[in-house]
PDB file of C-alpha atoms in Angstrom:
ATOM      1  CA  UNK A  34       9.623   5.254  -6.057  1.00 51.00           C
ATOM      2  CA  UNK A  35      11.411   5.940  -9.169  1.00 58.00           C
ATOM      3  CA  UNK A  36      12.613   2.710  -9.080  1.00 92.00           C
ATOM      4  CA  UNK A  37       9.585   0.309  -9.545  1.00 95.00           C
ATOM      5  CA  UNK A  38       8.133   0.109 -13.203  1.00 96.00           C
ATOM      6  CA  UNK A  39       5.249  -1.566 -13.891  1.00 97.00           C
ATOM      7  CA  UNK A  40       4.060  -1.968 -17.405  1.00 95.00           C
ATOM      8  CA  UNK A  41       1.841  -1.897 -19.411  1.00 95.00           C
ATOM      9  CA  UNK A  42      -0.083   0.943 -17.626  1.00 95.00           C
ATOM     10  CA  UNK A  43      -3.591   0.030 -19.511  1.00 95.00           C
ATOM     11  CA  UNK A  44      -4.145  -3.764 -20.525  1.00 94.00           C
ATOM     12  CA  UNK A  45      -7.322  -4.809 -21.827  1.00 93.00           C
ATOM     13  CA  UNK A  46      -8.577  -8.274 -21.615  1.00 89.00           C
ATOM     14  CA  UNK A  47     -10.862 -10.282 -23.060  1.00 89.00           C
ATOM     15  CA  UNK A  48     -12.816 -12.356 -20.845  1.00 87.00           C
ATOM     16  CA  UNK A  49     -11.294 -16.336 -20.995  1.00 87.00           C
ATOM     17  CA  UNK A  50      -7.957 -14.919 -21.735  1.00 90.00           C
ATOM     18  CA  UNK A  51      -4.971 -15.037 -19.172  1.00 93.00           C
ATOM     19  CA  UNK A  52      -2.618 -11.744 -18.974  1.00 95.00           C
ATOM     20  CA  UNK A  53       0.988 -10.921 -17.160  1.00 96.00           C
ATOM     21  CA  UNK A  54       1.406  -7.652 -15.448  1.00 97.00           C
ATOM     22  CA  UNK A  55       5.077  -7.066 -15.544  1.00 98.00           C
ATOM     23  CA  UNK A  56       6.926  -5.295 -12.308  1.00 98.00           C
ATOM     24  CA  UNK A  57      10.931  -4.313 -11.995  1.00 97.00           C
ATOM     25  CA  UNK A  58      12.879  -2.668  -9.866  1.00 97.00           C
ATOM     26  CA  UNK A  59      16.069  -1.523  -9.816  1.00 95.00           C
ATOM     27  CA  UNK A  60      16.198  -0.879  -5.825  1.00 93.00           C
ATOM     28  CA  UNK A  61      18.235  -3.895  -5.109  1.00 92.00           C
ATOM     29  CA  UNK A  62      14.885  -4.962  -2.327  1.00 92.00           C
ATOM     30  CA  UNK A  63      14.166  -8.424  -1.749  1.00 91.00           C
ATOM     31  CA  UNK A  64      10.931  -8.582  -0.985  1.00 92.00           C
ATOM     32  CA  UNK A  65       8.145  -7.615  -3.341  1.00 95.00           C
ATOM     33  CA  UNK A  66       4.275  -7.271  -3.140  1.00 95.00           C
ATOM     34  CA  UNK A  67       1.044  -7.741  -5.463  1.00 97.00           C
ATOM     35  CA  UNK A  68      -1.896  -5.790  -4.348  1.00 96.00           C
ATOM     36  CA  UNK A  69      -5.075  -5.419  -5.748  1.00 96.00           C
ATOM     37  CA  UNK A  70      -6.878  -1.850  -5.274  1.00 94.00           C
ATOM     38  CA  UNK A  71     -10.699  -1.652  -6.127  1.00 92.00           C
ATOM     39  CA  UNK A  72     -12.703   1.903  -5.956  1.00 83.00           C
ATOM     40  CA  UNK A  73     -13.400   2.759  -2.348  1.00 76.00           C
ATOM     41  CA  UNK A  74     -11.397  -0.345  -1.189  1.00 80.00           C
ATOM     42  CA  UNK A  75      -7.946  -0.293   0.164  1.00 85.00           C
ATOM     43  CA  UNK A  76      -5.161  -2.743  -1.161  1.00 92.00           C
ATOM     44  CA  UNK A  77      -5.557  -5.906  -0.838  1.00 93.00           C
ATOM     45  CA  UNK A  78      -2.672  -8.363  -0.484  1.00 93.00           C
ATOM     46  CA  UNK A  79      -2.802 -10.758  -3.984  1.00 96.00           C
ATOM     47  CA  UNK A  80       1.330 -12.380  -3.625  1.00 96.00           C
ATOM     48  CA  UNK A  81       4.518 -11.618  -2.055  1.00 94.00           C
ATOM     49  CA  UNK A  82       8.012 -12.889  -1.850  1.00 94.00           C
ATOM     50  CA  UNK A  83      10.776 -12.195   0.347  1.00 90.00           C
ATOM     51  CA  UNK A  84      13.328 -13.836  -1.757  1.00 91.00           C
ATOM     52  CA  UNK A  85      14.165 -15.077  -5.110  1.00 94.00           C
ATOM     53  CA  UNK A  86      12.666 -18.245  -6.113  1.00 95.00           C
ATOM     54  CA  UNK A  87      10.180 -18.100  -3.095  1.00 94.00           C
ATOM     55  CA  UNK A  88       6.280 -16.502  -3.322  1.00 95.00           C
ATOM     56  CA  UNK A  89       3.398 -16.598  -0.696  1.00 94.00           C
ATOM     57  CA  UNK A  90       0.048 -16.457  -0.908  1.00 94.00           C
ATOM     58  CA  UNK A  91      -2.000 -12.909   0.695  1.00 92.00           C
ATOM     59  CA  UNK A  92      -5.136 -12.470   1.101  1.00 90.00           C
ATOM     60  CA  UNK A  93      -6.531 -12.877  -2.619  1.00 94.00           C
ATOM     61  CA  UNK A  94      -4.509 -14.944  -4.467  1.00 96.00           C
ATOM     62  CA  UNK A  95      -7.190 -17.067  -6.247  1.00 95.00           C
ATOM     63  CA  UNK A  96      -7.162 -16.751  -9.715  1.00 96.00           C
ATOM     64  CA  UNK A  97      -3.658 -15.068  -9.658  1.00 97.00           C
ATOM     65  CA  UNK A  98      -0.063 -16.772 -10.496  1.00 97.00           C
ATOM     66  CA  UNK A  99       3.461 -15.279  -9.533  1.00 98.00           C
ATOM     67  CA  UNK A 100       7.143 -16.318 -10.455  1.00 97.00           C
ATOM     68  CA  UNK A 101      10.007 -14.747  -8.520  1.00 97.00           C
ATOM     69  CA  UNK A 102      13.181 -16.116 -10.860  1.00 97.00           C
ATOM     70  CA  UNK A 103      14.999 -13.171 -10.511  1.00 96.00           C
ATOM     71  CA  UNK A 104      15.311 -10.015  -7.653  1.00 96.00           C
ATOM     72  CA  UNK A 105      14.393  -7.573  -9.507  1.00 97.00           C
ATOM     73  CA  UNK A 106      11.375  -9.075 -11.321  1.00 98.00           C
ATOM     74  CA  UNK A 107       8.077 -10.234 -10.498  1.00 98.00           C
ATOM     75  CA  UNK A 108       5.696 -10.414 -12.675  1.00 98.00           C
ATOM     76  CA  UNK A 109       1.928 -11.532 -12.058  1.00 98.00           C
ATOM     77  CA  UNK A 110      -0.214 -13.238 -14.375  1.00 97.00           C
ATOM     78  CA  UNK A 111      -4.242 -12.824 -14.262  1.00 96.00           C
ATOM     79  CA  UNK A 112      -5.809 -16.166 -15.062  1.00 94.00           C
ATOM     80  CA  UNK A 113      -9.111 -16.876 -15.913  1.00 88.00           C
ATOM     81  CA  UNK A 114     -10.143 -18.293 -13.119  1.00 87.00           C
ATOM     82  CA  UNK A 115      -9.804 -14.866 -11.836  1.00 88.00           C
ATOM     83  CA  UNK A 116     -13.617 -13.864 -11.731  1.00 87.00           C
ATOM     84  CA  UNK A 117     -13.702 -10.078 -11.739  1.00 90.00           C
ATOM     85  CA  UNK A 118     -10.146  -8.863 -12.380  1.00 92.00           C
ATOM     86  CA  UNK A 119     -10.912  -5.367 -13.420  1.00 94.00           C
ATOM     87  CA  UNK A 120      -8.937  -3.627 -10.671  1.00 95.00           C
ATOM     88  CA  UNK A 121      -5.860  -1.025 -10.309  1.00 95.00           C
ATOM     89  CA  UNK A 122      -2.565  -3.393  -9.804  1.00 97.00           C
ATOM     90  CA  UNK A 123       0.116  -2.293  -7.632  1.00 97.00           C
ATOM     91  CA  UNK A 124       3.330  -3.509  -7.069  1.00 97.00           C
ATOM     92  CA  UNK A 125       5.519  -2.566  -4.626  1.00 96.00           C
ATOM     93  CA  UNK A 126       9.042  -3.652  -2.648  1.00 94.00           C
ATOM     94  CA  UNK A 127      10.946  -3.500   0.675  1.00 91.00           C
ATOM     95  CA  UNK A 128      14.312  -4.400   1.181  1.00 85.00           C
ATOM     96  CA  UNK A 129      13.912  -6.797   3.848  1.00 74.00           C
ATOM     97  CA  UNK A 130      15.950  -7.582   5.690  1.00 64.00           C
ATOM     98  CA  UNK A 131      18.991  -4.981   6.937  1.00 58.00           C
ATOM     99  CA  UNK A 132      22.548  -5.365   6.875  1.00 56.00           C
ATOM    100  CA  UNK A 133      21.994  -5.439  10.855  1.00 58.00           C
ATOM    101  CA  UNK A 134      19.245  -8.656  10.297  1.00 55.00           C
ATOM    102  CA  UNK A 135      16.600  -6.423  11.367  1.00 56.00           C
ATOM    103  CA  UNK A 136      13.597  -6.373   8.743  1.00 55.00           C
ATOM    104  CA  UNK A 137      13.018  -2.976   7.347  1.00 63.00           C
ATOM    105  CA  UNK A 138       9.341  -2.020   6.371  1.00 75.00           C
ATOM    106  CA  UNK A 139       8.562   0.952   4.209  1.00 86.00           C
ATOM    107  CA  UNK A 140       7.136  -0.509   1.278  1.00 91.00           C
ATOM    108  CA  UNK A 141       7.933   1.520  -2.499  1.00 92.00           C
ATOM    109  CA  UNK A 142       4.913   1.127  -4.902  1.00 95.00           C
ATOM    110  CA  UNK A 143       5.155   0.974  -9.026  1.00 96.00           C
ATOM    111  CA  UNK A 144       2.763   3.599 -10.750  1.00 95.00           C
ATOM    112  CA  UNK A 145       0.014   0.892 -11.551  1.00 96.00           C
ATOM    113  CA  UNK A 146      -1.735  -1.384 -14.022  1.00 97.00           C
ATOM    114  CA  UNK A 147      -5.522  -0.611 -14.977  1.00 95.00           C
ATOM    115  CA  UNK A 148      -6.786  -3.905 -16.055  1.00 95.00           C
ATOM    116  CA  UNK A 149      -9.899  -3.895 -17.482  1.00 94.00           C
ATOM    117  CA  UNK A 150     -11.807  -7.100 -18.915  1.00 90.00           C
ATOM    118  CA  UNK A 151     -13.872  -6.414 -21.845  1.00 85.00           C
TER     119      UNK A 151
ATOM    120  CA  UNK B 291      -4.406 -11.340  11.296  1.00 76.00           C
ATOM    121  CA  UNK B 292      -4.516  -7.591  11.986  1.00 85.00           C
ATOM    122  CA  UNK B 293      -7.551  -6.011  11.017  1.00 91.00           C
ATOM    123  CA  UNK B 294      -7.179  -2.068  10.231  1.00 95.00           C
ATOM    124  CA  UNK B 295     -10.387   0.248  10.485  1.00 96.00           C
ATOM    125  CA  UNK B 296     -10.142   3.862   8.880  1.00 97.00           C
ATOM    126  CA  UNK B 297     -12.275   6.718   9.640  1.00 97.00           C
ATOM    127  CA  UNK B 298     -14.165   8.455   8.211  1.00 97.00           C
ATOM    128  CA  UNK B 299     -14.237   7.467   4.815  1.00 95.00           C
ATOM    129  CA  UNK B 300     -14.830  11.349   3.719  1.00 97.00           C
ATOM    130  CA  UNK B 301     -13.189  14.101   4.983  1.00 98.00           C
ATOM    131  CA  UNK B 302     -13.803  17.870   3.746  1.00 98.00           C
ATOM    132  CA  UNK B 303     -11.684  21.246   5.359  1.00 98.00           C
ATOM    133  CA  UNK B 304     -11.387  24.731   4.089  1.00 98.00           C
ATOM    134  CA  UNK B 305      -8.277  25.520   3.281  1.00 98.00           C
ATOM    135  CA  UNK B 306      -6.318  26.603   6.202  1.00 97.00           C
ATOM    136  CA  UNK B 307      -8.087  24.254   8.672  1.00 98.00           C
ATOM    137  CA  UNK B 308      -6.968  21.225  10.073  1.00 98.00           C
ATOM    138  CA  UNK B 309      -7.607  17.699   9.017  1.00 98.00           C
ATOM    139  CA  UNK B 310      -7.493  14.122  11.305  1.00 98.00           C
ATOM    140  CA  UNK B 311      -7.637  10.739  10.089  1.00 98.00           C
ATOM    141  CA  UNK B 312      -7.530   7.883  12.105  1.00 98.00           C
ATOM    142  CA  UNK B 313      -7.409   4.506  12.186  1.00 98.00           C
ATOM    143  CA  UNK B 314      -7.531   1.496  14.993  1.00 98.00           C
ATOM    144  CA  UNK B 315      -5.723  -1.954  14.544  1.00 97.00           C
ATOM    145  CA  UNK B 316      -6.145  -4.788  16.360  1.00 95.00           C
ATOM    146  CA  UNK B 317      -3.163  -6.889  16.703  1.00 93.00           C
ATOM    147  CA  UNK B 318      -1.507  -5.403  19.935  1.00 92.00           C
ATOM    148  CA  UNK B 319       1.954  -6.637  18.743  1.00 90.00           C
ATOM    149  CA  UNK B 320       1.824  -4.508  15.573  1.00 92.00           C
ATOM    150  CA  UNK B 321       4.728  -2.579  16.014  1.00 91.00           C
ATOM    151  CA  UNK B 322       4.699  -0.382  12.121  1.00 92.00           C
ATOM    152  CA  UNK B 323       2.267   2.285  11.118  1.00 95.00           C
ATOM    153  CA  UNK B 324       2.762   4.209   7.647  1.00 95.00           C
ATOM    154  CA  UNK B 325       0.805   6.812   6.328  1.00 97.00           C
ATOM    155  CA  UNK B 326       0.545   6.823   2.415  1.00 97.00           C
ATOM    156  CA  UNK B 327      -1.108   9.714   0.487  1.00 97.00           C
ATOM    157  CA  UNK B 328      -2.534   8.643  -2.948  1.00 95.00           C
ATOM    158  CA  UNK B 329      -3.724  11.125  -5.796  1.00 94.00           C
ATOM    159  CA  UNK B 330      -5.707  10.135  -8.428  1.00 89.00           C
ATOM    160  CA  UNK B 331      -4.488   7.301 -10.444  1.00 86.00           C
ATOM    161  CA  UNK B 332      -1.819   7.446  -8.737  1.00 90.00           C
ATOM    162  CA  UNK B 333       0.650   5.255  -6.688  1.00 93.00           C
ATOM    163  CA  UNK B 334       0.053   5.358  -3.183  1.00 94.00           C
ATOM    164  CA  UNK B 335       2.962   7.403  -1.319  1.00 95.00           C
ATOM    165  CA  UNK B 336       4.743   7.386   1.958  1.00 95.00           C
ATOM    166  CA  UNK B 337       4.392  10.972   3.739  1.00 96.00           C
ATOM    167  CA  UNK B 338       4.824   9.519   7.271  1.00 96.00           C
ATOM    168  CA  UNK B 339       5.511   6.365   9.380  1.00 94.00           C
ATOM    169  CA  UNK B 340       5.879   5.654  13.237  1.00 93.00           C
ATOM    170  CA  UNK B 341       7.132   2.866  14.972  1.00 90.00           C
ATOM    171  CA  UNK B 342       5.245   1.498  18.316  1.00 87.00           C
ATOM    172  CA  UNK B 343       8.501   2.845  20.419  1.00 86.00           C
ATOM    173  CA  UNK B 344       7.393   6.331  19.956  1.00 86.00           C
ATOM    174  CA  UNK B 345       3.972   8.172  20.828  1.00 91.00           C
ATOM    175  CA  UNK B 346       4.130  11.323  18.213  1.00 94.00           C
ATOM    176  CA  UNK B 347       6.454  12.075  14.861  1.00 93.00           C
ATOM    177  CA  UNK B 348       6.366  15.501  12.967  1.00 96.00           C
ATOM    178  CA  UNK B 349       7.126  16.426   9.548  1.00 94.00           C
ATOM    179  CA  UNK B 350       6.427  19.856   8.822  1.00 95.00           C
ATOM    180  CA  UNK B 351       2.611  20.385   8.761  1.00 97.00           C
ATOM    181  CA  UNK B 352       1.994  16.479   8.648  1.00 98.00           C
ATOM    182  CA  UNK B 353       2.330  14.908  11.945  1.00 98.00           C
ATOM    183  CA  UNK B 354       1.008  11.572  13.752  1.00 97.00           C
ATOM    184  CA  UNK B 355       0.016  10.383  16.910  1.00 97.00           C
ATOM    185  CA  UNK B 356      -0.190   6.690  18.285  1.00 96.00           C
ATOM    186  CA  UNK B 357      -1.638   4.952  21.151  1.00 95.00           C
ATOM    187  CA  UNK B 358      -0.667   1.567  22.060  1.00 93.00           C
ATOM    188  CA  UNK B 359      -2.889   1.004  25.069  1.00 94.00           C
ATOM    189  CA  UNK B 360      -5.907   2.035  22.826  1.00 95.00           C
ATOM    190  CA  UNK B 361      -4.553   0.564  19.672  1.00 96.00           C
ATOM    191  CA  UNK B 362      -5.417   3.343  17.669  1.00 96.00           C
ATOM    192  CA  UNK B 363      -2.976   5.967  15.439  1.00 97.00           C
ATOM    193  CA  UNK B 364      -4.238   8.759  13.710  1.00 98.00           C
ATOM    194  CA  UNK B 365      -2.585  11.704  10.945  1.00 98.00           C
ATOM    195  CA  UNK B 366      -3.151  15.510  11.383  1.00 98.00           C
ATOM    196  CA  UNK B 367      -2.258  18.124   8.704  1.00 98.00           C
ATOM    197  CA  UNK B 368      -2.462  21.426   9.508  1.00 97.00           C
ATOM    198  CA  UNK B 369      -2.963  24.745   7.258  1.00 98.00           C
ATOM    199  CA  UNK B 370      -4.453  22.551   4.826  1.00 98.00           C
ATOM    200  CA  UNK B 371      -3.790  23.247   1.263  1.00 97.00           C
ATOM    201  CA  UNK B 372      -5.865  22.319  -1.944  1.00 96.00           C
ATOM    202  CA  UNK B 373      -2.670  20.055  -2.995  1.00 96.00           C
ATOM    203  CA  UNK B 374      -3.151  18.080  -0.102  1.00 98.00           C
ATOM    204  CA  UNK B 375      -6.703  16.576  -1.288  1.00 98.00           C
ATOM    205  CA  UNK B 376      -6.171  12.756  -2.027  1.00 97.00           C
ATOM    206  CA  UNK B 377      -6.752   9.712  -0.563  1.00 96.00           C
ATOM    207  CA  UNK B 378      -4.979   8.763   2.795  1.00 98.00           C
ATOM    208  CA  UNK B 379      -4.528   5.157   3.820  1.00 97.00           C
ATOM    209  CA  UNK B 380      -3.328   3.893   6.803  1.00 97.00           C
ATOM    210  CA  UNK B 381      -1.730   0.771   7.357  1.00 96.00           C
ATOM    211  CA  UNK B 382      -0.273  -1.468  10.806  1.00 94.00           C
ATOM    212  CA  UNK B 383       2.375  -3.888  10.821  1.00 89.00           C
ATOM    213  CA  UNK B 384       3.725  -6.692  13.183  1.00 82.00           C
ATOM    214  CA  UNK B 385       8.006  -7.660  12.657  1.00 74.00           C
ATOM    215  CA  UNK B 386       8.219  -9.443   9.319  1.00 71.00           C
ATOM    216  CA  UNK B 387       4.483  -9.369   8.340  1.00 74.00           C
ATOM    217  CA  UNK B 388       2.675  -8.220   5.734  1.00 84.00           C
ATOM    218  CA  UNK B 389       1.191  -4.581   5.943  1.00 90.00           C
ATOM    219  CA  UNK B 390      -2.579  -4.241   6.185  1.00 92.00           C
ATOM    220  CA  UNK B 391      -3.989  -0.961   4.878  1.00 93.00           C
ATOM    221  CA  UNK B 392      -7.170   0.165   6.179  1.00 94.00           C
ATOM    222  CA  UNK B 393     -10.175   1.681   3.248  1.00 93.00           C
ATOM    223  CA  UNK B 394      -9.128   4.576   2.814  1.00 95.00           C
ATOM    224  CA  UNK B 395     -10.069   8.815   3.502  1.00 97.00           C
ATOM    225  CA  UNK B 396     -10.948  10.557   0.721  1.00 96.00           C
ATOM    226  CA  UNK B 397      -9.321  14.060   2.033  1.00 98.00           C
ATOM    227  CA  UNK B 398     -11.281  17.309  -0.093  1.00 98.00           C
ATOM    228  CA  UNK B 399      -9.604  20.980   0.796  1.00 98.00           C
ATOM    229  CA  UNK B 400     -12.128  23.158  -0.519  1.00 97.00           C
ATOM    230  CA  UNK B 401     -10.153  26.863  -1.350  1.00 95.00           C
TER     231      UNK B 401
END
């Protein structure tokens, strides 16, 4: 887990105003994940990629932009056409796929982003 | 898609007792089921996964149980301790898909 960062931990936005919520990782994983994580909800898929220079949609993604440019970065910007954004942001990765071709599962989460719109 | 339902949403022991979660999913070719523990404010962690070739995995006091033909998985701790209170999410899995978590169990060890 060590190796996810996500900064900054607090961001505070104003409402009309669009905001990136960075995410590294130093794991060498392809794939990475945005989820969204409200109180007494579970996460909620926003984005994910597999690869570099390829993104896909979840279950949320209105309102929300990704870029994948390099592995070990993927940042997601809030727009506002994002209605409600306050939320806990977590990003996480997997490697993908294995040496063998299989794909391997356990996801790794970053420590967060509390995003709150003021 | 899979759909993931957690119960119950509240769960409080005394210490020493045991504790079960469980969850149902509803895509019979799910084949992945993690555990993750998450403390407040927190990042959600991994304490246990199974795969759908195997009906029971232990890891110390954590240990958890899956049936296929009932599509349902579920996590026991034993000899609870205070440290263990958190939120527990489960989550289900199918080859390359996405993971889909169920909402959550609010786990309270009362010493």
């Amino acid at each position: 887990d060590g190796g996810i960062t996500q900064s900054p931990k607090y961001l505070f936005r104003k409402e009309g105003q669009n905001v990136t919520l960075s995410c590294e990782q130093n794991l060498n994983h392809d794939a990475m994940y945005w989820y969204r994580q409200d109180p007494g909800q579970g996460l909620r898929l926003i984005y994910y990629s597999q690869i570099v220079n390829d993104f896909q949609k979840g279950d949320i993604a209105e309102g929300y932009s990704v870029s994948r440019e390099k592995k070990e970065s993927f940042p997601l910007t809030v727009t506002s056409a994002q209605k409600n954004p306050t939320a806990f942001y977590l990003c996480a990765s997997s490697m993908g796929r294995s040496g063998r071709g299989r794909w391997t599962d356990t996801q790794y989460f970053g420590p967060g982003t509390r995003l709150t719109v003021l | 898609g899979e759909n993931v339902e957690q119960h119950p949403s509240t769960l409080s022991v005394q210490e020493g007792d045991s504790a079960v979660i469980k969850c149902t999913y509803s895509d019979s070719a799910s084949n992945y089921f993690p555990w993750y523990k998450q403390e407040l404010g927190k990042r959600p962690q991994l304490i246990i996964d199974i795969r759908s070739n195997v009906g029971e995995k232990k890891d110390q006091r954590i240990a958890v149980t899956l049936n296929k033909t009932a599509k349902h998985f579920s996590l026991h701790i034993t000899e609870t301790q205070p440290e263990d209170s958190a939120v527990y999410f489960c989550a289900a899995k199918r080859g390359a898909n996405n993971l889909f978590f169920g909402t959550g169990t609010r786990l309270t060890v009362i010493p």
